Amino acid sequence: MHVLIVDDDEETLGLVASALRRDGHRSSLATGPEQALRAIAEASFDVIVLDVMLGDRSGLDLCAELRRTELHTPILFLSARGTVAARVDGLDAGGDDYLAKPFAVRELLARIRALGRRGPSLRPTLVQVGAVRLDFTARKAFVAEREVPVTAREWDVLRVLADAHGRVVSFDDILDRSWGEVSEKTRASLEVIMSRLRRKLEVDGHPALFRTARGLGYALESE
């Protein structure tokens, strides 16, 4: 794989580049957004490793800019902030994964390999299933052209399901990406949210948008 590493810390750049070389991968380095944009214009990458804080500019902003240009290369965020809110910010900006510093090199490499196998992420911005329309850019949901209220956490769950393009997403994956925590408490919260979403997005009394794989997870139907 060819990996672009974007970080303003020389030590981190060297550490990640050396680890990738030992793992049999090529890497290109950028210390800021402008270098990163030039590198992306000149070459294609399998994965981008992106620091959240890049001097005067946020890596979140750079990620959002790349997604607006229809670049779908998987992006792994690195950050000293490991809170759930920080992880959600990274995913909402268009990131595919998030790893807090300090990190274990073996875990970093495993995550990069997983993203490389996944390939470019084609994240739907608009999902239409029958009379239900979900606009992820505007964060607006409609049932038969009537807008219905959806909370931030409900959008997080819908985002995870929509990214799977109709495939079943395990309960633990939904919890990890939406809450950053897998526990009995978050499992109970997920059940409550799915029940609310079914009620909000039902059409003519039929909650047809979601499919439950008993004992496995949920899927968002697609047309």
PDB file of N, CA and C in Angstrom, residues 52-111:
ATOM      1  N   VAL A  52      -5.129  15.412  13.780  1.00  0.00           N
ATOM      2  CA  VAL A  52      -6.243  16.348  13.938  1.00  0.00           C
ATOM      3  C   VAL A  52      -5.748  17.785  14.047  1.00  0.00           C
ATOM      4  N   MET A  53      -4.642  18.015  14.769  1.00  0.00           N
ATOM      5  CA  MET A  53      -4.129  19.369  14.957  1.00  0.00           C
ATOM      6  C   MET A  53      -2.916  19.590  14.060  1.00  0.00           C
ATOM      7  N   LEU A  54      -3.054  20.535  13.114  1.00  0.00           N
ATOM      8  CA  LEU A  54      -1.991  20.815  12.148  1.00  0.00           C
ATOM      9  C   LEU A  54      -1.629  22.297  12.196  1.00  0.00           C
ATOM     10  N   GLY A  55      -1.050  22.726  13.298  1.00  0.00           N
ATOM     11  CA  GLY A  55      -0.671  24.129  13.415  1.00  0.00           C
ATOM     12  C   GLY A  55      -1.880  25.033  13.422  1.00  0.00           C
ATOM     13  N   ASP A  56      -1.939  25.920  12.407  1.00  0.00           N
ATOM     14  CA  ASP A  56      -3.023  26.905  12.353  1.00  0.00           C
ATOM     15  C   ASP A  56      -4.318  26.339  11.783  1.00  0.00           C
ATOM     16  N   ARG A  57      -4.254  25.118  11.259  1.00  0.00           N
ATOM     17  CA  ARG A  57      -5.443  24.567  10.623  1.00  0.00           C
ATOM     18  C   ARG A  57      -5.769  23.188  11.186  1.00  0.00           C
ATOM     19  N   SER A  58      -7.038  22.871  11.267  1.00  0.00           N
ATOM     20  CA  SER A  58      -7.464  21.590  11.806  1.00  0.00           C
ATOM     21  C   SER A  58      -7.461  20.509  10.726  1.00  0.00           C
ATOM     22  N   GLY A  59      -7.026  19.323  11.126  1.00  0.00           N
ATOM     23  CA  GLY A  59      -7.115  18.188  10.221  1.00  0.00           C
ATOM     24  C   GLY A  59      -8.554  17.849   9.884  1.00  0.00           C
ATOM     25  N   LEU A  60      -9.470  18.193  10.784  1.00  0.00           N
ATOM     26  CA  LEU A  60     -10.891  17.969  10.514  1.00  0.00           C
ATOM     27  C   LEU A  60     -11.338  18.796   9.310  1.00  0.00           C
ATOM     28  N   ASP A  61     -10.867  20.054   9.257  1.00  0.00           N
ATOM     29  CA  ASP A  61     -11.214  20.923   8.128  1.00  0.00           C
ATOM     30  C   ASP A  61     -10.638  20.381   6.826  1.00  0.00           C
ATOM     31  N   LEU A  62      -9.387  19.907   6.893  1.00  0.00           N
ATOM     32  CA  LEU A  62      -8.762  19.346   5.697  1.00  0.00           C
ATOM     33  C   LEU A  62      -9.527  18.121   5.217  1.00  0.00           C
ATOM     34  N   CYS A  63      -9.928  17.269   6.146  1.00  0.00           N
ATOM     35  CA  CYS A  63     -10.690  16.076   5.784  1.00  0.00           C
ATOM     36  C   CYS A  63     -12.008  16.454   5.117  1.00  0.00           C
ATOM     37  N   ALA A  64     -12.715  17.407   5.710  1.00  0.00           N
ATOM     38  CA  ALA A  64     -13.987  17.844   5.140  1.00  0.00           C
ATOM     39  C   ALA A  64     -13.792  18.413   3.733  1.00  0.00           C
ATOM     40  N   GLU A  65     -12.687  19.155   3.547  1.00  0.00           N
ATOM     41  CA  GLU A  65     -12.394  19.709   2.216  1.00  0.00           C
ATOM     42  C   GLU A  65     -12.144  18.594   1.206  1.00  0.00           C
ATOM     43  N   LEU A  66     -11.397  17.580   1.605  1.00  0.00           N
ATOM     44  CA  LEU A  66     -11.118  16.462   0.709  1.00  0.00           C
ATOM     45  C   LEU A  66     -12.394  15.722   0.329  1.00  0.00           C
ATOM     46  N   ARG A  67     -13.273  15.552   1.286  1.00  0.00           N
ATOM     47  CA  ARG A  67     -14.534  14.856   0.993  1.00  0.00           C
ATOM     48  C   ARG A  67     -15.404  15.689   0.049  1.00  0.00           C
ATOM     49  N   ARG A  68     -15.345  17.008   0.170  1.00  0.00           N
ATOM     50  CA  ARG A  68     -16.133  17.857  -0.731  1.00  0.00           C
ATOM     51  C   ARG A  68     -15.634  17.749  -2.166  1.00  0.00           C
ATOM     52  N   THR A  69     -14.359  17.409  -2.335  1.00  0.00           N
ATOM     53  CA  THR A  69     -13.809  17.235  -3.679  1.00  0.00           C
ATOM     54  C   THR A  69     -14.024  15.815  -4.188  1.00  0.00           C
ATOM     55  N   GLU A  70     -14.837  15.028  -3.466  1.00  0.00           N
ATOM     56  CA  GLU A  70     -15.160  13.652  -3.859  1.00  0.00           C
ATOM     57  C   GLU A  70     -13.955  12.717  -3.764  1.00  0.00           C
ATOM     58  N   LEU A  71     -13.005  13.022  -2.860  1.00  0.00           N
ATOM     59  CA  LEU A  71     -11.919  12.093  -2.580  1.00  0.00           C
ATOM     60  C   LEU A  71     -12.418  11.086  -1.550  1.00  0.00           C
ATOM     61  N   HIS A  72     -12.407   9.804  -1.905  1.00  0.00           N
ATOM     62  CA  HIS A  72     -12.981   8.782  -1.029  1.00  0.00           C
ATOM     63  C   HIS A  72     -11.923   7.863  -0.422  1.00  0.00           C
ATOM     64  N   THR A  73     -10.651   8.252  -0.491  1.00  0.00           N
ATOM     65  CA  THR A  73      -9.581   7.472   0.130  1.00  0.00           C
ATOM     66  C   THR A  73      -9.839   7.338   1.632  1.00  0.00           C
ATOM     67  N   PRO A  74      -9.718   6.144   2.210  1.00  0.00           N
ATOM     68  CA  PRO A  74      -9.938   5.996   3.654  1.00  0.00           C
ATOM     69  C   PRO A  74      -8.991   6.889   4.455  1.00  0.00           C
ATOM     70  N   ILE A  75      -9.515   7.546   5.475  1.00  0.00           N
ATOM     71  CA  ILE A  75      -8.746   8.461   6.315  1.00  0.00           C
ATOM     72  C   ILE A  75      -8.782   7.989   7.762  1.00  0.00           C
ATOM     73  N   LEU A  76      -7.594   7.833   8.341  1.00  0.00           N
ATOM     74  CA  LEU A  76      -7.445   7.474   9.753  1.00  0.00           C
ATOM     75  C   LEU A  76      -6.935   8.697  10.502  1.00  0.00           C
ATOM     76  N   PHE A  77      -7.706   9.181  11.472  1.00  0.00           N
ATOM     77  CA  PHE A  77      -7.291  10.324  12.279  1.00  0.00           C
ATOM     78  C   PHE A  77      -6.402   9.869  13.424  1.00  0.00           C
ATOM     79  N   LEU A  78      -5.363  10.672  13.707  1.00  0.00           N
ATOM     80  CA  LEU A  78      -4.564  10.529  14.916  1.00  0.00           C
ATOM     81  C   LEU A  78      -4.773  11.786  15.748  1.00  0.00           C
ATOM     82  N   SER A  79      -4.951  11.620  17.062  1.00  0.00           N
ATOM     83  CA  SER A  79      -5.191  12.793  17.893  1.00  0.00           C
ATOM     84  C   SER A  79      -4.839  12.508  19.342  1.00  0.00           C
ATOM     85  N   ALA A  80      -4.398  13.567  20.040  1.00  0.00           N
ATOM     86  CA  ALA A  80      -4.164  13.461  21.471  1.00  0.00           C
ATOM     87  C   ALA A  80      -5.485  13.440  22.231  1.00  0.00           C
ATOM     88  N   ARG A  81      -6.563  13.813  21.556  1.00  0.00           N
ATOM     89  CA  ARG A  81      -7.894  13.795  22.189  1.00  0.00           C
ATOM     90  C   ARG A  81      -8.563  12.456  21.884  1.00  0.00           C
ATOM     91  N   GLY A  82      -8.868  11.717  22.942  1.00  0.00           N
ATOM     92  CA  GLY A  82      -9.464  10.407  22.741  1.00  0.00           C
ATOM     93  C   GLY A  82     -10.882  10.284  23.249  1.00  0.00           C
ATOM     94  N   THR A  83     -11.535  11.422  23.511  1.00  0.00           N
ATOM     95  CA  THR A  83     -12.892  11.385  24.032  1.00  0.00           C
ATOM     96  C   THR A  83     -13.881  10.925  22.963  1.00  0.00           C
ATOM     97  N   VAL A  84     -15.040  10.498  23.411  1.00  0.00           N
ATOM     98  CA  VAL A  84     -16.089  10.091  22.478  1.00  0.00           C
ATOM     99  C   VAL A  84     -16.466  11.253  21.567  1.00  0.00           C
ATOM    100  N   ALA A  85     -16.584  12.457  22.144  1.00  0.00           N
ATOM    101  CA  ALA A  85     -16.965  13.631  21.340  1.00  0.00           C
ATOM    102  C   ALA A  85     -15.940  13.890  20.243  1.00  0.00           C
ATOM    103  N   ALA A  86     -14.654  13.727  20.578  1.00  0.00           N
ATOM    104  CA  ALA A  86     -13.605  13.952  19.577  1.00  0.00           C
ATOM    105  C   ALA A  86     -13.691  12.920  18.459  1.00  0.00           C
ATOM    106  N   ARG A  87     -13.961  11.669  18.814  1.00  0.00           N
ATOM    107  CA  ARG A  87     -14.074  10.620  17.807  1.00  0.00           C
ATOM    108  C   ARG A  87     -15.267  10.869  16.898  1.00  0.00           C
ATOM    109  N   VAL A  88     -16.365  11.295  17.478  1.00  0.00           N
ATOM    110  CA  VAL A  88     -17.558  11.591  16.677  1.00  0.00           C
ATOM    111  C   VAL A  88     -17.275  12.752  15.728  1.00  0.00           C
ATOM    112  N   ASP A  89     -16.552  13.778  16.211  1.00  0.00           N
ATOM    113  CA  ASP A  89     -16.199  14.907  15.346  1.00  0.00           C
ATOM    114  C   ASP A  89     -15.395  14.416  14.140  1.00  0.00           C
ATOM    115  N   GLY A  90     -14.461  13.498  14.387  1.00  0.00           N
ATOM    116  CA  GLY A  90     -13.646  12.974  13.302  1.00  0.00           C
ATOM    117  C   GLY A  90     -14.453  12.213  12.278  1.00  0.00           C
ATOM    118  N   LEU A  91     -15.362  11.374  12.739  1.00  0.00           N
ATOM    119  CA  LEU A  91     -16.196  10.606  11.824  1.00  0.00           C
ATOM    120  C   LEU A  91     -17.155  11.515  11.066  1.00  0.00           C
ATOM    121  N   ASP A  92     -17.708  12.523  11.754  1.00  0.00           N
ATOM    122  CA  ASP A  92     -18.628  13.450  11.092  1.00  0.00           C
ATOM    123  C   ASP A  92     -17.910  14.282  10.031  1.00  0.00           C
ATOM    124  N   ALA A  93     -16.614  14.532  10.225  1.00  0.00           N
ATOM    125  CA  ALA A  93     -15.853  15.309   9.248  1.00  0.00           C
ATOM    126  C   ALA A  93     -15.550  14.498   7.994  1.00  0.00           C
ATOM    127  N   GLY A  94     -15.797  13.185   8.049  1.00  0.00           N
ATOM    128  CA  GLY A  94     -15.543  12.349   6.886  1.00  0.00           C
ATOM    129  C   GLY A  94     -14.481  11.301   7.098  1.00  0.00           C
ATOM    130  N   GLY A  95     -13.956  11.202   8.330  1.00  0.00           N
ATOM    131  CA  GLY A  95     -12.949  10.191   8.635  1.00  0.00           C
ATOM    132  C   GLY A  95     -13.555   8.802   8.696  1.00  0.00           C
ATOM    133  N   ASP A  96     -12.697   7.799   8.495  1.00  0.00           N
ATOM    134  CA  ASP A  96     -13.144   6.414   8.527  1.00  0.00           C
ATOM    135  C   ASP A  96     -12.759   5.700   9.819  1.00  0.00           C
ATOM    136  N   ASP A  97     -11.739   6.210  10.510  1.00  0.00           N
ATOM    137  CA  ASP A  97     -11.297   5.604  11.760  1.00  0.00           C
ATOM    138  C   ASP A  97     -10.578   6.670  12.570  1.00  0.00           C
ATOM    139  N   TYR A  98     -10.360   6.375  13.858  1.00  0.00           N
ATOM    140  CA  TYR A  98      -9.814   7.372  14.777  1.00  0.00           C
ATOM    141  C   TYR A  98      -8.983   6.649  15.818  1.00  0.00           C
ATOM    142  N   LEU A  99      -7.742   7.093  16.011  1.00  0.00           N
ATOM    143  CA  LEU A  99      -6.847   6.458  16.981  1.00  0.00           C
ATOM    144  C   LEU A  99      -6.226   7.541  17.848  1.00  0.00           C
ATOM    145  N   ALA A 100      -6.352   7.377  19.164  1.00  0.00           N
ATOM    146  CA  ALA A 100      -5.847   8.377  20.097  1.00  0.00           C
ATOM    147  C   ALA A 100      -4.356   8.156  20.374  1.00  0.00           C
ATOM    148  N   LYS A 101      -3.639   9.258  20.533  1.00  0.00           N
ATOM    149  CA  LYS A 101      -2.244   9.214  20.949  1.00  0.00           C
ATOM    150  C   LYS A 101      -2.170   9.185  22.476  1.00  0.00           C
ATOM    151  N   PRO A 102      -1.180   8.515  23.051  1.00  0.00           N
ATOM    152  CA  PRO A 102      -0.183   7.642  22.411  1.00  0.00           C
ATOM    153  C   PRO A 102      -0.844   6.335  21.974  1.00  0.00           C
ATOM    154  N   PHE A 103      -0.363   5.765  20.888  1.00  0.00           N
ATOM    155  CA  PHE A 103      -0.975   4.560  20.345  1.00  0.00           C
ATOM    156  C   PHE A 103       0.066   3.444  20.269  1.00  0.00           C
ATOM    157  N   ALA A 104      -0.429   2.218  20.202  1.00  0.00           N
ATOM    158  CA  ALA A 104       0.438   1.063  19.987  1.00  0.00           C
ATOM    159  C   ALA A 104       0.663   0.921  18.488  1.00  0.00           C
ATOM    160  N   VAL A 105       1.918   0.789  18.077  1.00  0.00           N
ATOM    161  CA  VAL A 105       2.240   0.714  16.656  1.00  0.00           C
ATOM    162  C   VAL A 105       1.541  -0.469  15.996  1.00  0.00           C
ATOM    163  N   ARG A 106       1.459  -1.590  16.693  1.00  0.00           N
ATOM    164  CA  ARG A 106       0.795  -2.768  16.119  1.00  0.00           C
ATOM    165  C   ARG A 106      -0.665  -2.477  15.815  1.00  0.00           C
ATOM    166  N   GLU A 107      -1.334  -1.744  16.707  1.00  0.00           N
ATOM    167  CA  GLU A 107      -2.736  -1.406  16.467  1.00  0.00           C
ATOM    168  C   GLU A 107      -2.857  -0.442  15.300  1.00  0.00           C
ATOM    169  N   LEU A 108      -1.950   0.544  15.228  1.00  0.00           N
ATOM    170  CA  LEU A 108      -1.977   1.481  14.108  1.00  0.00           C
ATOM    171  C   LEU A 108      -1.857   0.741  12.784  1.00  0.00           C
ATOM    172  N   LEU A 109      -0.896  -0.174  12.687  1.00  0.00           N
ATOM    173  CA  LEU A 109      -0.696  -0.925  11.452  1.00  0.00           C
ATOM    174  C   LEU A 109      -1.912  -1.787  11.119  1.00  0.00           C
ATOM    175  N   ALA A 110      -2.505  -2.397  12.133  1.00  0.00           N
ATOM    176  CA  ALA A 110      -3.683  -3.233  11.901  1.00  0.00           C
ATOM    177  C   ALA A 110      -4.837  -2.399  11.362  1.00  0.00           C
ATOM    178  N   ARG A 111      -5.010  -1.194  11.893  1.00  0.00           N
ATOM    179  CA  ARG A 111      -6.093  -0.336  11.424  1.00  0.00           C
ATOM    180  C   ARG A 111      -5.833   0.143   9.992  1.00  0.00           C
TER     181      ARG A 111
END
